[in-house]
PDB file of C-alpha atoms in Angstrom:
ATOM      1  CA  UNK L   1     -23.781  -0.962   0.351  1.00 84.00           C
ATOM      2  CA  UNK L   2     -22.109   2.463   0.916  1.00 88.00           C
ATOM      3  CA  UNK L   3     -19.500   3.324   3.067  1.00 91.00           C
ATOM      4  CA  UNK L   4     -19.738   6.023   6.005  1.00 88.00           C
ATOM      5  CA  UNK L   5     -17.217   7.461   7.229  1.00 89.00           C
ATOM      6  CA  UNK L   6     -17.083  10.431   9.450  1.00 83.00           C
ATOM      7  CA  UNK L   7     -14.857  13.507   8.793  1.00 79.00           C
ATOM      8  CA  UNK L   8     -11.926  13.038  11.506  1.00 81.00           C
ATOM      9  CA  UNK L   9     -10.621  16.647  11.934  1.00 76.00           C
ATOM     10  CA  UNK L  10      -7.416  18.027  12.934  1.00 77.00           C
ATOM     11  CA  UNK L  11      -5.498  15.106  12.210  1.00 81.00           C
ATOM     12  CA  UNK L  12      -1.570  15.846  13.298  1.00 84.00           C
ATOM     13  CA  UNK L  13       0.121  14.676  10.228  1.00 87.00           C
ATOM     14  CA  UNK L  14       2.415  11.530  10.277  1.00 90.00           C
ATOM     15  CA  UNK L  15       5.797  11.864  10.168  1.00 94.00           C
ATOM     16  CA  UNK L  16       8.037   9.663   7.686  1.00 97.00           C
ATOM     17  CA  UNK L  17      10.099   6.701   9.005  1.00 97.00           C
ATOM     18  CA  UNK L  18      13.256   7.305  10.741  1.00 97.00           C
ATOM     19  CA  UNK L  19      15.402   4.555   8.856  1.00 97.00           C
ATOM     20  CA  UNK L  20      17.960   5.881  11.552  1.00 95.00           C
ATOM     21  CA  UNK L  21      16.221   3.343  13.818  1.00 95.00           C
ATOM     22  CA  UNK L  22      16.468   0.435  11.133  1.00 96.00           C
ATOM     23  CA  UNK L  23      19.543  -2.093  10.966  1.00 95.00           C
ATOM     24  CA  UNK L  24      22.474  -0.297   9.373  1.00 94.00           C
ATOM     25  CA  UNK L  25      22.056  -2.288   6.330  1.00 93.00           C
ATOM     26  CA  UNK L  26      18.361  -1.738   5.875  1.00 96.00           C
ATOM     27  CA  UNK L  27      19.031   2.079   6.754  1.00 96.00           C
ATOM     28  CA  UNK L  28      21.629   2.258   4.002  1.00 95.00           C
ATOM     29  CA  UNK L  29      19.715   0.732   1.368  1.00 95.00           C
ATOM     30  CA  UNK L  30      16.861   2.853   1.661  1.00 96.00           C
ATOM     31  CA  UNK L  31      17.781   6.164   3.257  1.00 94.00           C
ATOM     32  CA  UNK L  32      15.729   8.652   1.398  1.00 94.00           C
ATOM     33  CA  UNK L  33      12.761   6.749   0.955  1.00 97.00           C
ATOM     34  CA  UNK L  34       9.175   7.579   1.041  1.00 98.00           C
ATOM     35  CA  UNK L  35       7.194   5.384   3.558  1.00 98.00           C
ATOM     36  CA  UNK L  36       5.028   6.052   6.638  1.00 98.00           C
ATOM     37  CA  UNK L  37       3.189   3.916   9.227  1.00 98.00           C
ATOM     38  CA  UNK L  38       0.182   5.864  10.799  1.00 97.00           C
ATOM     39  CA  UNK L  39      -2.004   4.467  13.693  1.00 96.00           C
ATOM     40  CA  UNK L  40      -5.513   4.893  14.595  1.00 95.00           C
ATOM     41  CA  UNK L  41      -6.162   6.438  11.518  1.00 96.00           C
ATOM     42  CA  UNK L  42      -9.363   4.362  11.329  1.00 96.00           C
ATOM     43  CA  UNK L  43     -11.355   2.734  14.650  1.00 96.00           C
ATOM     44  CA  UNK L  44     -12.575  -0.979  15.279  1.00 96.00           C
ATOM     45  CA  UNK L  45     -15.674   0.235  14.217  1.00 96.00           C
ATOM     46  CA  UNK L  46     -14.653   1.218  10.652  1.00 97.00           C
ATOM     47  CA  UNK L  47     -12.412  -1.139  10.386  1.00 97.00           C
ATOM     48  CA  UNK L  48     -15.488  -3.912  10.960  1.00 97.00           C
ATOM     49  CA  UNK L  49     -17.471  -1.516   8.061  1.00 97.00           C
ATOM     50  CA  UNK L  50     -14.797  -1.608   5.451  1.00 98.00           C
ATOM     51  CA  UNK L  51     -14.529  -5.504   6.162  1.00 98.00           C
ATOM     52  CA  UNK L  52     -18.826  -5.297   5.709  1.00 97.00           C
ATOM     53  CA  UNK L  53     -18.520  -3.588   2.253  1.00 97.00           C
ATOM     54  CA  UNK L  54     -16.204  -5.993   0.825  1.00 97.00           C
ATOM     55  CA  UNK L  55     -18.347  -9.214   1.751  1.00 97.00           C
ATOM     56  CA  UNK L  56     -21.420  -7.347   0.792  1.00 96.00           C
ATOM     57  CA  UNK L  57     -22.040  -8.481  -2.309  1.00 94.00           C
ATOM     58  CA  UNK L  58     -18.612 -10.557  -3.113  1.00 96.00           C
ATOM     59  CA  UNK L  59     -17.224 -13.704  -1.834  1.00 97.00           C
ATOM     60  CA  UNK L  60     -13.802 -14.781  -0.258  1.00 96.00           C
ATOM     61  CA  UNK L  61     -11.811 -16.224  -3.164  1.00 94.00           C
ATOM     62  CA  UNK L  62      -7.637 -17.313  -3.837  1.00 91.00           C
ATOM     63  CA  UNK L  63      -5.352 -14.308  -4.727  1.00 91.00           C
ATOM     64  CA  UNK L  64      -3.872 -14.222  -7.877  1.00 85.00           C
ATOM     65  CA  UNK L  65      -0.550 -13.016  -8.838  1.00 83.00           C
ATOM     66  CA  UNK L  66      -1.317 -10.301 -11.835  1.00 73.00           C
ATOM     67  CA  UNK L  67       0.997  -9.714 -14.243  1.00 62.00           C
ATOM     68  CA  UNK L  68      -1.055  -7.019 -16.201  1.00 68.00           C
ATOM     69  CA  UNK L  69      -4.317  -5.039 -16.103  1.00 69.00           C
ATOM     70  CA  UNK L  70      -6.569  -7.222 -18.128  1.00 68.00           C
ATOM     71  CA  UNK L  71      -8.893 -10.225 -16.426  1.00 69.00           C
ATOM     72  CA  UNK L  72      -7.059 -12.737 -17.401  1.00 70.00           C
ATOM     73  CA  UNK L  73      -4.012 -11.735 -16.697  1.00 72.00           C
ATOM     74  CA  UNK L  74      -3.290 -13.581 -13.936  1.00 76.00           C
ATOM     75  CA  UNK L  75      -2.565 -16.672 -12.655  1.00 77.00           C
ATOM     76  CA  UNK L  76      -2.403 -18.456  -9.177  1.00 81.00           C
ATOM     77  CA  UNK L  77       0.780 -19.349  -7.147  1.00 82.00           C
ATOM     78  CA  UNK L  78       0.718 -20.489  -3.589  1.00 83.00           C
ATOM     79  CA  UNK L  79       4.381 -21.072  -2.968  1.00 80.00           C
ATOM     80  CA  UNK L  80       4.695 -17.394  -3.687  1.00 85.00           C
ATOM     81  CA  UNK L  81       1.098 -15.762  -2.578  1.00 91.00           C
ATOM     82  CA  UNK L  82      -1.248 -17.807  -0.332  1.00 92.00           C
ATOM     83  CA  UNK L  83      -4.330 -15.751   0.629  1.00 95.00           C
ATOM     84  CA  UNK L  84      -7.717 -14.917  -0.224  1.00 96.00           C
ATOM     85  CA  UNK L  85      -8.717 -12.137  -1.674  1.00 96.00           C
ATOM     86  CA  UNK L  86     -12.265  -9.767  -2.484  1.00 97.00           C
ATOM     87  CA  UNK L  87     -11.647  -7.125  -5.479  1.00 96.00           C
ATOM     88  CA  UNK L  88     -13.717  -4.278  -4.541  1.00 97.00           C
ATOM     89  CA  UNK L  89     -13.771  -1.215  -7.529  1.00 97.00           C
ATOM     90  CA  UNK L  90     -15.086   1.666  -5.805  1.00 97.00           C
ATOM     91  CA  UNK L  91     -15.297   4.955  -6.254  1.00 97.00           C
ATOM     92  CA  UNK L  92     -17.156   6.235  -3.817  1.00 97.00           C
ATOM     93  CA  UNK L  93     -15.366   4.868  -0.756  1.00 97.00           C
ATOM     94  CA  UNK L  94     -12.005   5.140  -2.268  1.00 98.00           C
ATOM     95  CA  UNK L  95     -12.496   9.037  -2.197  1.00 97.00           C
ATOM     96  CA  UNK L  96     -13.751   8.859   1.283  1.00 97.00           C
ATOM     97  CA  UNK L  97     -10.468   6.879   2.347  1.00 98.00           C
ATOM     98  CA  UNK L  98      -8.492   9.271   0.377  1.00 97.00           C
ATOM     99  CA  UNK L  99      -9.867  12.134   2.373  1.00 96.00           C
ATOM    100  CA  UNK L 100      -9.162  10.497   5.605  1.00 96.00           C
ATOM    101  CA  UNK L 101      -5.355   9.918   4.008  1.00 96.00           C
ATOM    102  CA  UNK L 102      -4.776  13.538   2.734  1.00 96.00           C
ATOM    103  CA  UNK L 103      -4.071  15.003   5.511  1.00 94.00           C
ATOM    104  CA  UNK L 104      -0.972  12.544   6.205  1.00 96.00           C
ATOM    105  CA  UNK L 105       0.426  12.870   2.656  1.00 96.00           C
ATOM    106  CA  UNK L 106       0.963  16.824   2.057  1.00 95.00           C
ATOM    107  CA  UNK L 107       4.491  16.045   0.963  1.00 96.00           C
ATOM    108  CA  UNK L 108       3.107  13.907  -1.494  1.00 97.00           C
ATOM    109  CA  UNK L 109       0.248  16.130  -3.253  1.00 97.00           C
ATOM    110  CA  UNK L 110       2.744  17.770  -5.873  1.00 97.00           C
ATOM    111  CA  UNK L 111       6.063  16.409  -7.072  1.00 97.00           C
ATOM    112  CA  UNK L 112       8.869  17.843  -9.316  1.00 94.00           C
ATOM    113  CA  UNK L 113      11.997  17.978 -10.000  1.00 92.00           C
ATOM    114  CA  UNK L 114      14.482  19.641  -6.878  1.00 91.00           C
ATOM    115  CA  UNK L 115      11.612  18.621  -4.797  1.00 93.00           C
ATOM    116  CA  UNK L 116      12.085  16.722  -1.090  1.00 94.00           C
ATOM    117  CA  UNK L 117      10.253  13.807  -2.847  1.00 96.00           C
ATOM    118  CA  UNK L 118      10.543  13.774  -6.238  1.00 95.00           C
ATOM    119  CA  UNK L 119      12.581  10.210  -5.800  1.00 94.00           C
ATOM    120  CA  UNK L 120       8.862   8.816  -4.911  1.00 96.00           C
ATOM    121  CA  UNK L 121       8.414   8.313  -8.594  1.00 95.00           C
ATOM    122  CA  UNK L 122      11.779   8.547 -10.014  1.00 92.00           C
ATOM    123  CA  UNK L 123      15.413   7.742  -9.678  1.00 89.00           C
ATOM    124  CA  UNK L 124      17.278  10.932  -8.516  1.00 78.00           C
ATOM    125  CA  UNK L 125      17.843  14.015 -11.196  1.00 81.00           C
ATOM    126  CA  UNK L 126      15.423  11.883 -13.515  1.00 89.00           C
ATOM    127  CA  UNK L 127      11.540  12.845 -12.748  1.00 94.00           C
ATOM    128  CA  UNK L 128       9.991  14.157 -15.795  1.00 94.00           C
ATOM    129  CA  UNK L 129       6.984  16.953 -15.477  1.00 95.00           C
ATOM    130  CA  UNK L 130       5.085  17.690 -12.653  1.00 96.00           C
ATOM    131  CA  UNK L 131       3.240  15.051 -10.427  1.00 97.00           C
ATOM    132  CA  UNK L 132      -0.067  15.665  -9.034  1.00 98.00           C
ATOM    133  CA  UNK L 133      -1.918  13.450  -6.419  1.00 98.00           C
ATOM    134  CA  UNK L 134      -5.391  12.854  -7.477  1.00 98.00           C
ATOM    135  CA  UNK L 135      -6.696  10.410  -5.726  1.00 98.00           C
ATOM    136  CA  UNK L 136      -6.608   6.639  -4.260  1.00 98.00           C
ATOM    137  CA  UNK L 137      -7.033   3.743  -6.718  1.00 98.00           C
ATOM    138  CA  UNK L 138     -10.461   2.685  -6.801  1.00 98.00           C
ATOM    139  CA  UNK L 139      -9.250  -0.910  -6.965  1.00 97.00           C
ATOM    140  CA  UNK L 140      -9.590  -2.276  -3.627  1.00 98.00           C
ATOM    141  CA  UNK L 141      -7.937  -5.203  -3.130  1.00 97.00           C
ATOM    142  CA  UNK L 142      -9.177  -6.733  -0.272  1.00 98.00           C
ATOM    143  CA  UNK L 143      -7.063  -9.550   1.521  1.00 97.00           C
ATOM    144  CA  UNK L 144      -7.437 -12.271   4.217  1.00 97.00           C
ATOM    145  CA  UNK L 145      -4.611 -14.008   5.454  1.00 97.00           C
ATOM    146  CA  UNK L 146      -5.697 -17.383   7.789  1.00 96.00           C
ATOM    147  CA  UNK L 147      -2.959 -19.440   9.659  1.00 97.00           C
ATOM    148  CA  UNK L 148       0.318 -20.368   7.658  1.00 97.00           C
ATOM    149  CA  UNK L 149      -0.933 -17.656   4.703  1.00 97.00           C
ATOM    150  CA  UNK L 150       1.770 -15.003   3.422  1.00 96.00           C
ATOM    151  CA  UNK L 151       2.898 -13.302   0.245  1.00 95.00           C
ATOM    152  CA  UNK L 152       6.918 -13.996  -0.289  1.00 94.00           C
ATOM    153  CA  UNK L 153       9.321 -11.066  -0.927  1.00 92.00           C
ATOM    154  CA  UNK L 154       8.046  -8.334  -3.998  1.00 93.00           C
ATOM    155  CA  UNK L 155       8.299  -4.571  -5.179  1.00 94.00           C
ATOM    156  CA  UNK L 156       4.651  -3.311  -6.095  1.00 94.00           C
ATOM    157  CA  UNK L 157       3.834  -3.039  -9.474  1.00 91.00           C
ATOM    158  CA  UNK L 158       3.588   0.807 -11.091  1.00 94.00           C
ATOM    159  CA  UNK L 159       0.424   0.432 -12.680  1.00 93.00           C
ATOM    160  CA  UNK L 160      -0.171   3.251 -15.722  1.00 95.00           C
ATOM    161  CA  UNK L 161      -4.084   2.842 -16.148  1.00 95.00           C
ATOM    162  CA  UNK L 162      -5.227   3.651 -19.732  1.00 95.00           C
ATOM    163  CA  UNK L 163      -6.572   7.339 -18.785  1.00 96.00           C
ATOM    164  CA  UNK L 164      -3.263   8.713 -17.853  1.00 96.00           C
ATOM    165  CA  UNK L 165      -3.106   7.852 -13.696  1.00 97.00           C
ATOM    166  CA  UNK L 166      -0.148   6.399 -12.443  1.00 97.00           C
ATOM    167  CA  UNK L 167       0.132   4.682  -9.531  1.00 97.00           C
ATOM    168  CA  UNK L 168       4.049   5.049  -7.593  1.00 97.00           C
ATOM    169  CA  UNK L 169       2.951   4.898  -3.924  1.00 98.00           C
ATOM    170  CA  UNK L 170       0.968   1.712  -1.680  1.00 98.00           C
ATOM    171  CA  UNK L 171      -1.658   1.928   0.857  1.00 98.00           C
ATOM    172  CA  UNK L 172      -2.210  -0.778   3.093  1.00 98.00           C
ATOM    173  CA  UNK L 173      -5.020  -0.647   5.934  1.00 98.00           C
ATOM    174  CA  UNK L 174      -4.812  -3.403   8.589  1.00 98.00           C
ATOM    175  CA  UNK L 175      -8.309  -3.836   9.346  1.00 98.00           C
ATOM    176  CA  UNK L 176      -7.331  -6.368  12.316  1.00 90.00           C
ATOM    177  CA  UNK L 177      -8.256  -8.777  13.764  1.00 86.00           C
ATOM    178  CA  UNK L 178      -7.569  -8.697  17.790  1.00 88.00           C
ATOM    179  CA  UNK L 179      -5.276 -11.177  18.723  1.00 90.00           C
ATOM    180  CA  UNK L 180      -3.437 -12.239  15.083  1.00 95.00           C
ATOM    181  CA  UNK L 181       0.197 -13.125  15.769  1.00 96.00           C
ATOM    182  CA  UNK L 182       2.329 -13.180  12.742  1.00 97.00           C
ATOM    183  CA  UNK L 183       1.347 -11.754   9.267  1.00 97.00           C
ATOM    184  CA  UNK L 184       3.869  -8.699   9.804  1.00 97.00           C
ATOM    185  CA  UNK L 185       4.635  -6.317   6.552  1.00 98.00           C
ATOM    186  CA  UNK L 186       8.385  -6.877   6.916  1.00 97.00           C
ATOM    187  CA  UNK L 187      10.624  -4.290   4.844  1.00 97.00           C
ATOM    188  CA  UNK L 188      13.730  -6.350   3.708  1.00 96.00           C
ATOM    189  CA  UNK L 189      17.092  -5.287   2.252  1.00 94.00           C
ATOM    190  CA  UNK L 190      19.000  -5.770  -0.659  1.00 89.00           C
ATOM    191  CA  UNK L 191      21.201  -8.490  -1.682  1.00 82.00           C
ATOM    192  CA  UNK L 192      21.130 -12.235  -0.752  1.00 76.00           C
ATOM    193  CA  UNK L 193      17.998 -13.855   1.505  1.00 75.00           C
ATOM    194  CA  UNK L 194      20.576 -15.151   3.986  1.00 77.00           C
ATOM    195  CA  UNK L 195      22.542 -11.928   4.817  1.00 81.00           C
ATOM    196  CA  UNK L 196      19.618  -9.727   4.975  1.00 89.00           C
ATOM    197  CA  UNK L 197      18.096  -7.105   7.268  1.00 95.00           C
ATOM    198  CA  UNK L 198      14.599  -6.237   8.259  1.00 95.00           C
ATOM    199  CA  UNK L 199      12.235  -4.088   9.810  1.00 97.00           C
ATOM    200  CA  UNK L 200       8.803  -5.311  10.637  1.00 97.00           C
ATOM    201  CA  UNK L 201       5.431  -3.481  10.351  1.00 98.00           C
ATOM    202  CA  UNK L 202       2.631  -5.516  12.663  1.00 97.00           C
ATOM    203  CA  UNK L 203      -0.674  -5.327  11.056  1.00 97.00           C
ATOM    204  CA  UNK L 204      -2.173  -3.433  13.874  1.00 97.00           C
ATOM    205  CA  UNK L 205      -6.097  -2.869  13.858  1.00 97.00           C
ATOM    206  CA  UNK L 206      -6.365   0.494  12.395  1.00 97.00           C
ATOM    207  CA  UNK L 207      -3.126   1.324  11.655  1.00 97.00           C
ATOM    208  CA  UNK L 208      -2.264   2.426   8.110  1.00 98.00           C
ATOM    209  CA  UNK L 209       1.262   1.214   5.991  1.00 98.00           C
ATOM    210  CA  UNK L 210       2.430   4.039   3.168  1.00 98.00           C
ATOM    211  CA  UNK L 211       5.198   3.359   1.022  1.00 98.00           C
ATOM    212  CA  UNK L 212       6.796   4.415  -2.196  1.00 98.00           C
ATOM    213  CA  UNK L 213       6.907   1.179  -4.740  1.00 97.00           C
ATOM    214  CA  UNK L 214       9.978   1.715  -6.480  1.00 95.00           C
ATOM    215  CA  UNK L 215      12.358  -0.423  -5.171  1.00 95.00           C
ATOM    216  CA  UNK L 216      11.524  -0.691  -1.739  1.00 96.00           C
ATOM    217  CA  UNK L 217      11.182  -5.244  -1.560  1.00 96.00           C
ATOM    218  CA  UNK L 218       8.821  -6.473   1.231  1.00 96.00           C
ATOM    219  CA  UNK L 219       7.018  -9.386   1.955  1.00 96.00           C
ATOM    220  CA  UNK L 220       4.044 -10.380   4.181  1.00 96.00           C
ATOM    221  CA  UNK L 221       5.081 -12.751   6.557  1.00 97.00           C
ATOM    222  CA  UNK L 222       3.195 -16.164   7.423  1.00 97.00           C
ATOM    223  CA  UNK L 223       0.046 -16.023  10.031  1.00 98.00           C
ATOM    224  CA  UNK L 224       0.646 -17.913  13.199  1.00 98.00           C
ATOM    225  CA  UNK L 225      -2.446 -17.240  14.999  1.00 97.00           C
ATOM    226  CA  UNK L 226      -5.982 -15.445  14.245  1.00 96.00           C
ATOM    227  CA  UNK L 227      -6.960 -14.201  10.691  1.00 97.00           C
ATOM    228  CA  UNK L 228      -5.065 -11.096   9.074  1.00 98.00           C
ATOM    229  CA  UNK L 229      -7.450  -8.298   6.899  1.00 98.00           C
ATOM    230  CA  UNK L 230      -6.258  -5.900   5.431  1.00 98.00           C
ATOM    231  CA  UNK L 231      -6.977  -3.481   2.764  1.00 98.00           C
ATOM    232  CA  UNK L 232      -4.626  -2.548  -0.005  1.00 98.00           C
ATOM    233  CA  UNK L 233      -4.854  -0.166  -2.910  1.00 98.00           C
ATOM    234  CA  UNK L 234      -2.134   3.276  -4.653  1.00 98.00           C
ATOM    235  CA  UNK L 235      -2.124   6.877  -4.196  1.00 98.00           C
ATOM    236  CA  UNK L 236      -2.472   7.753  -7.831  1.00 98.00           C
ATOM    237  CA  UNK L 237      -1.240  10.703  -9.403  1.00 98.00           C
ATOM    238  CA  UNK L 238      -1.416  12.737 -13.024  1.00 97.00           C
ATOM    239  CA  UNK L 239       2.519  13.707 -14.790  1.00 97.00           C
ATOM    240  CA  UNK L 240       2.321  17.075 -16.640  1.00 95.00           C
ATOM    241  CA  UNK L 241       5.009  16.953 -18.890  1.00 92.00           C
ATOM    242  CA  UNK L 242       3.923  20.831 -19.845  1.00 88.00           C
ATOM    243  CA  UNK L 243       5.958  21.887 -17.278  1.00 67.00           C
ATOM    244  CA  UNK L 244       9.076  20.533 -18.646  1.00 61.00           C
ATOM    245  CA  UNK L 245       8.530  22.902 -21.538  1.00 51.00           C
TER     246      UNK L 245
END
């Protein structure tokens, strides 16, 4: 099964999150970083389609918690991550969600050091090279969340796959459905579970979650009502040390 999706032109491009608007605490830990929340960026209709390609040919099965890139490692933890899960590699439909993406991620397309951004991939003063977006991850990790499912408080993994992409920044497509209460992305703060702050992302139909995954801890909070899909994957992006020279 291939995936169709129509060129949707003269998007307005998304502007980052205000973490003015965030708890003081939350807006102190994270001021400066990279994350955007972007509705409508894909209709019921598509949403329904990308749904269709996963269960085209796969079947709904418990998500693992990976600890590297090989098959086996992983292993399965429900007190921590309590979902199902299709694993969809795809290359074709990957570029076509990249494309629909682009246009909301200029900032991101080529990072360096002195650059707005360049803390997307590095701590401050320390980026090496420059880093070129290339593409989405063709890894699509496909996820269904019924009542009482969640995935407890986590930084994404950097993944460095073995020809040279790097992955440094999440996407996450909430693919619906109408009517789910619960299941929000919720950003948290640092320090102790009982003193922190939050900031809640509902998994909208359509709407599309961008963040940077150093450092920024989130969680995906239980499903009260309904059934929560969504769609995640990584902007990936090529270092060129060369530059450094």
């Amino acid at each position: 099964m291939k995936l169709t999706l129509d060129p949707k032109p003269d998007q307005a491009p998304a502007p980052v999150f205000d973490w003015s608007t965030t708890p003081a605490r939350l807006a102190r830990d994270y001021d400066g970083f990279y994350v955007k929340v972007i509705d409508d960026v894909f209709s019921p209709e598509e949403c329904a389609a990308l749904i269709a390609l996963a269960e085209s040919d796969a079947k709904w099965a418990q998500a693992a918690v990976h600890y590297g890139l090989a098959a086996h490692q992983q292993y399965v933890d429900t007190e921590y991550r309590n979902s199902e899960r299709i694993l969809r590699f795809d290359h074709d439909a990957s570029e076509k969600i990249y494309q629909r993406l682009l246009p909301h991620v200029q900032e991101l397309v080529e990072l360096k050091k002195g650059g707005p951004w360049a803390s997307v991939v590095a701590p401050s003063g320390r980026i090496e090279g420059t880093w070129r977006l290339i593409g989405i991850n063709e890894r699509l990790s496909y996820l269904r969340y019924g009542i009482g499912n969640y995935f407890r408080d986590h930084c994404d993994g950097q993944l460095e796959l073995p020809d040279g992409r790097k992955s440094r920044v999440t996407v996450q497509i909430y693919l619906g459905d109408d009517g789910v209460e619960g299941g929000a992305t919720r950003i948290t703060s640092l320090g102790s579970a009982k003193s922190r702050a939050y900031h809640d992302v509902e998994p909208k139909k359509g709407r599309v979650l961008i963040f940077q995954q150093r450092g920024l801890w989130h969680s995906g909070e239980d499903v009260t009502k309904g059934t929560k899909y969504t769609l995640r994957s990584d902007f990936m992006f090529r270092q060129d040390l060369s530059e450094d020279e």
